[in-house]
PDB file of C-alpha atoms in Angstrom:
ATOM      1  CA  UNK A  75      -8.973   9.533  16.072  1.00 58.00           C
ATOM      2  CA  UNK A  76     -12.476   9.840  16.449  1.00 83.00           C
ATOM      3  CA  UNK A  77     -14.281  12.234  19.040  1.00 90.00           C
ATOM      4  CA  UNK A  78     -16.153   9.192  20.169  1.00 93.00           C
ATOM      5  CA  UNK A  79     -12.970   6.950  20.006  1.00 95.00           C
ATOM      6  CA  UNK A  80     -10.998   9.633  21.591  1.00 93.00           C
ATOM      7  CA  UNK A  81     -13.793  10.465  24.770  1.00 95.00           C
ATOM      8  CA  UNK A  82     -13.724   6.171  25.463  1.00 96.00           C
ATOM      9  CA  UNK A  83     -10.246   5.940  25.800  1.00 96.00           C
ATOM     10  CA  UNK A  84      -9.760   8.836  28.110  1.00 96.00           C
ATOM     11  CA  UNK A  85     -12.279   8.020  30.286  1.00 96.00           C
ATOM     12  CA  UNK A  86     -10.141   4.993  30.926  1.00 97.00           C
ATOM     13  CA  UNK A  87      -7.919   4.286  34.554  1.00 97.00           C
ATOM     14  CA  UNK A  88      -3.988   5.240  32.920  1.00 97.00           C
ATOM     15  CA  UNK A  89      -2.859   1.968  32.485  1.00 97.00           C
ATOM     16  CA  UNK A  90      -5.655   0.309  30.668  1.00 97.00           C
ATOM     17  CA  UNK A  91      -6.375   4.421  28.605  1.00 97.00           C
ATOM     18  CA  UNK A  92      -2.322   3.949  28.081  1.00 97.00           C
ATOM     19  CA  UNK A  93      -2.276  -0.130  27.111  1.00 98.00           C
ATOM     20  CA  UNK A  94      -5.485   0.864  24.551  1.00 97.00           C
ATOM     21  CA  UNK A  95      -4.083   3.950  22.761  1.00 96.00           C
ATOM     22  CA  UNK A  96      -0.945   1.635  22.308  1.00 97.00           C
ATOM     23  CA  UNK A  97      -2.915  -1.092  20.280  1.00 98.00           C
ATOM     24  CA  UNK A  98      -5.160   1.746  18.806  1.00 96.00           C
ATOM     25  CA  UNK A  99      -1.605   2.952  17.235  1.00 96.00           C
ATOM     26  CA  UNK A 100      -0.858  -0.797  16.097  1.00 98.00           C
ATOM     27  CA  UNK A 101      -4.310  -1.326  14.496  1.00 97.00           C
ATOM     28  CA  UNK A 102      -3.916   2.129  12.309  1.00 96.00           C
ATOM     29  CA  UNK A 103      -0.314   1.084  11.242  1.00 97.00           C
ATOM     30  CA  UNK A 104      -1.976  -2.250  10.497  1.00 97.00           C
ATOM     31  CA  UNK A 105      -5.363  -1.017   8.853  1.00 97.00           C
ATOM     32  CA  UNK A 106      -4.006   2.241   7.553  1.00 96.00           C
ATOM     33  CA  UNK A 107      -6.983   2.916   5.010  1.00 95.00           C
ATOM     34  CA  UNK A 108      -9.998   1.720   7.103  1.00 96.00           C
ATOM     35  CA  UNK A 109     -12.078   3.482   9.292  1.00 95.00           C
ATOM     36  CA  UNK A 110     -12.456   4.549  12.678  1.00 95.00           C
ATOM     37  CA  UNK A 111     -15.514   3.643  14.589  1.00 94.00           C
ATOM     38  CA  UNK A 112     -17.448   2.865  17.405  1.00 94.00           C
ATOM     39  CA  UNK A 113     -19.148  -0.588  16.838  1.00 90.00           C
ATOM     40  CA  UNK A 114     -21.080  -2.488  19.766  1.00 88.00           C
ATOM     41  CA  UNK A 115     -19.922   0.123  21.861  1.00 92.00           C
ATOM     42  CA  UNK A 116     -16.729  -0.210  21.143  1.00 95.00           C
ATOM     43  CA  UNK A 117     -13.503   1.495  18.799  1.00 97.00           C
ATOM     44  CA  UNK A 118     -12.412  -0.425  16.224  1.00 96.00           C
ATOM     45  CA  UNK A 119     -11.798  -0.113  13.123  1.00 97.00           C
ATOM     46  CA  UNK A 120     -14.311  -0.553   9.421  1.00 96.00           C
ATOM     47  CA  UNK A 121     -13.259  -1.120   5.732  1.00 94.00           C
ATOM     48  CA  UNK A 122     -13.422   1.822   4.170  1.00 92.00           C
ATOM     49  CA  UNK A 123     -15.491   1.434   1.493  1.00 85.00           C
ATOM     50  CA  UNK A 124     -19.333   2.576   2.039  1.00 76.00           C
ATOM     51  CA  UNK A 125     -20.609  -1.245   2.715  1.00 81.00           C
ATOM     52  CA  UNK A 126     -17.113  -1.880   4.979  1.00 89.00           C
ATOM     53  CA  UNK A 127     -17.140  -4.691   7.170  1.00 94.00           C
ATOM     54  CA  UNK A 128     -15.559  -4.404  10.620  1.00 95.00           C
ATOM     55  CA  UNK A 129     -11.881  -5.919  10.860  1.00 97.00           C
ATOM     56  CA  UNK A 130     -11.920  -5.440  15.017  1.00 97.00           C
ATOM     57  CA  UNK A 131     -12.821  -4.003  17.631  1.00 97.00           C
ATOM     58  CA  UNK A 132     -11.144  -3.229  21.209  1.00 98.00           C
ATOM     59  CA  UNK A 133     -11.925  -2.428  24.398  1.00 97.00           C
ATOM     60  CA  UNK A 134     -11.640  -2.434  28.270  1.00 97.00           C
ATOM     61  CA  UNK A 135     -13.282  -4.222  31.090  1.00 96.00           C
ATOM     62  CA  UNK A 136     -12.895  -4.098  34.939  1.00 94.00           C
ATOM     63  CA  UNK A 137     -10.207  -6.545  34.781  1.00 93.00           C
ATOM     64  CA  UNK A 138      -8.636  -6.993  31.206  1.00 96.00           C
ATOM     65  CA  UNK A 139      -8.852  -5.748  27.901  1.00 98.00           C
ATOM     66  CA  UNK A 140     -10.338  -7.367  24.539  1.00 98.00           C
ATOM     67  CA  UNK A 141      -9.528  -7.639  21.023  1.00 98.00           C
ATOM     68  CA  UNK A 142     -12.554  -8.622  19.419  1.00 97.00           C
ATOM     69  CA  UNK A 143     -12.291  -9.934  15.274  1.00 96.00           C
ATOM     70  CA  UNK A 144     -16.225  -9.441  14.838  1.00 93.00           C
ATOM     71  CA  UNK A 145     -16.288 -12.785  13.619  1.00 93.00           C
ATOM     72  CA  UNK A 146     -16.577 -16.201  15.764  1.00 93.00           C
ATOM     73  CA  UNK A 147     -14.501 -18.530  13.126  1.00 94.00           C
ATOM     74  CA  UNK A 148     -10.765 -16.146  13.197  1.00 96.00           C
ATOM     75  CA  UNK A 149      -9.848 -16.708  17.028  1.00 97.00           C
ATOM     76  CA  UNK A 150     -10.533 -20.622  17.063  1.00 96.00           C
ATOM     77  CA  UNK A 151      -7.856 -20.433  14.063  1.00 95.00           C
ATOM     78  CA  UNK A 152      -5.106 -18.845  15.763  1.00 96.00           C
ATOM     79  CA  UNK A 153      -3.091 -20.276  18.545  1.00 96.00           C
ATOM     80  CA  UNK A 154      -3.463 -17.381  21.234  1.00 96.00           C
ATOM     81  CA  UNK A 155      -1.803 -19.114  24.291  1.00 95.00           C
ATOM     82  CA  UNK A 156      -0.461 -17.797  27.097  1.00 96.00           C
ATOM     83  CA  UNK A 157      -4.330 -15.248  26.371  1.00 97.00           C
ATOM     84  CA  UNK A 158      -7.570 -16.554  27.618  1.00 97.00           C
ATOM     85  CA  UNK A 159      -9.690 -16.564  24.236  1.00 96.00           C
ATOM     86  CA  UNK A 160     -13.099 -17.426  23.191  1.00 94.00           C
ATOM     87  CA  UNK A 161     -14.079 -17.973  19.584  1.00 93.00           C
ATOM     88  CA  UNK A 162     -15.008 -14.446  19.568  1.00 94.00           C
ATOM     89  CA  UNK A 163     -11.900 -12.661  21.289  1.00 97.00           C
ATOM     90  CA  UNK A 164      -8.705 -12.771  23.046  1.00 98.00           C
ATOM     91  CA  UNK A 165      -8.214 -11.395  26.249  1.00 98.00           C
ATOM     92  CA  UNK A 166      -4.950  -9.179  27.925  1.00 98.00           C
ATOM     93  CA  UNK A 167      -4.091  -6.698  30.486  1.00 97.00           C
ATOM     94  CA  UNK A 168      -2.012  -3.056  30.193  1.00 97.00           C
ATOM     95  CA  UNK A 169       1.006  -5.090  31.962  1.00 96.00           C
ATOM     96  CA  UNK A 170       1.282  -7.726  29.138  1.00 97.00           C
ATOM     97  CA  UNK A 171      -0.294  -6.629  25.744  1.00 97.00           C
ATOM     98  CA  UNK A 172      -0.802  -8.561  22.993  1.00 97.00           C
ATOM     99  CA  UNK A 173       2.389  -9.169  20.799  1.00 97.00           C
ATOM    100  CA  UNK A 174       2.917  -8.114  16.974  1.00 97.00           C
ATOM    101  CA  UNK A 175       2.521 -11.654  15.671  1.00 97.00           C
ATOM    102  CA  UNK A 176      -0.495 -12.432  17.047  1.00 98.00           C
ATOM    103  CA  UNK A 177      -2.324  -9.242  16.637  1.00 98.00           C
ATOM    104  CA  UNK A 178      -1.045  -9.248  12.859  1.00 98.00           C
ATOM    105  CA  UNK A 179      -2.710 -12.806  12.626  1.00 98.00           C
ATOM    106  CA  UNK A 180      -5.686 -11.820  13.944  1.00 98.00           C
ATOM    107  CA  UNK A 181      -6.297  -8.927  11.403  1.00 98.00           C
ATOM    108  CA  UNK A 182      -4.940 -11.306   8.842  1.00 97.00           C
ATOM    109  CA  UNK A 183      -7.120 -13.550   9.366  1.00 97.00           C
ATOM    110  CA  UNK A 184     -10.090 -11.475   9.246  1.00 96.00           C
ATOM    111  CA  UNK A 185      -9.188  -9.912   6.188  1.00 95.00           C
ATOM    112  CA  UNK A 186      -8.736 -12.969   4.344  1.00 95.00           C
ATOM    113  CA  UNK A 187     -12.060 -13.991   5.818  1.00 95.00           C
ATOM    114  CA  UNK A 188     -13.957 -10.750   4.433  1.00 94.00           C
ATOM    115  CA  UNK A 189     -12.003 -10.639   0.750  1.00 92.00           C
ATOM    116  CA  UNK A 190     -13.392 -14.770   0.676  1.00 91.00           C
ATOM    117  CA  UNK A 191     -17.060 -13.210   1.257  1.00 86.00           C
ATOM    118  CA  UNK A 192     -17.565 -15.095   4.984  1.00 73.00           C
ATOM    119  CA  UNK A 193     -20.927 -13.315   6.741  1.00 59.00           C
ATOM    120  CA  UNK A 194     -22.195 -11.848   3.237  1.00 60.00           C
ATOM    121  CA  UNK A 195     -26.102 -12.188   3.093  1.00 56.00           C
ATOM    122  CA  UNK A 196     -27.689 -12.826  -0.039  1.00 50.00           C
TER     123      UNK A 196
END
């Protein structure tokens, strides 16, 4: 884990530092290869090649916690219900997380989105 990763997450309340370092762990067994980073002030995690694009990113607010695709077009793909989403994340608290299936279509997703060149300038 990063320092910078590391330092967010235990500046955290428990249960949301506890419910974060639990997805962290998902994400890695998920992405084992990519990188990770801080990105919009938040951990996620990078391809890992030098011009990597950013698979997702994570993090906590007063009163839930975000998965966040770094795209707007993967959430409105994926049925996310019972989670409050927006075309740019989906939302969940330390007392219900987000399940394997639907975190393993999000990053899915997004990976098939990169690999078909979605976002590239130029």
């Amino acid at each position: 884990m990063s320092a910078e990763v590391a330092a967010y997450i235990a500046a955290l309340p428990p249960d949301q530092r506890e419910a974060l370092a639990d997805l962290r762990a998902r994400l890695k067994a998920l992405l084992p290869d990519h990188i990770e980073v801080m990105s919009y002030a938040m951990p996620g995690f990078r391809q890992p090649d030098p011009k990597g694009r950013m698979v997702a990113g994570y993090a906590a607010f007063a009163k839930h916690l975000g998965l966040y695709p770094h795209s707007g077009s993967v959430i409105p793909q994926i049925e996310c219900a019972p989670f409050k989403a927006s075309k740019s994340g989906v939302l969940f608290t330390p007392d219900r997380p987000l399940p394997d299936a639907l975190l393993r279509a999000i990053i899915e997703t997004r990976q098939a989105e990169i690999a078909a060149g979605y976002g590239r300038k130029g």
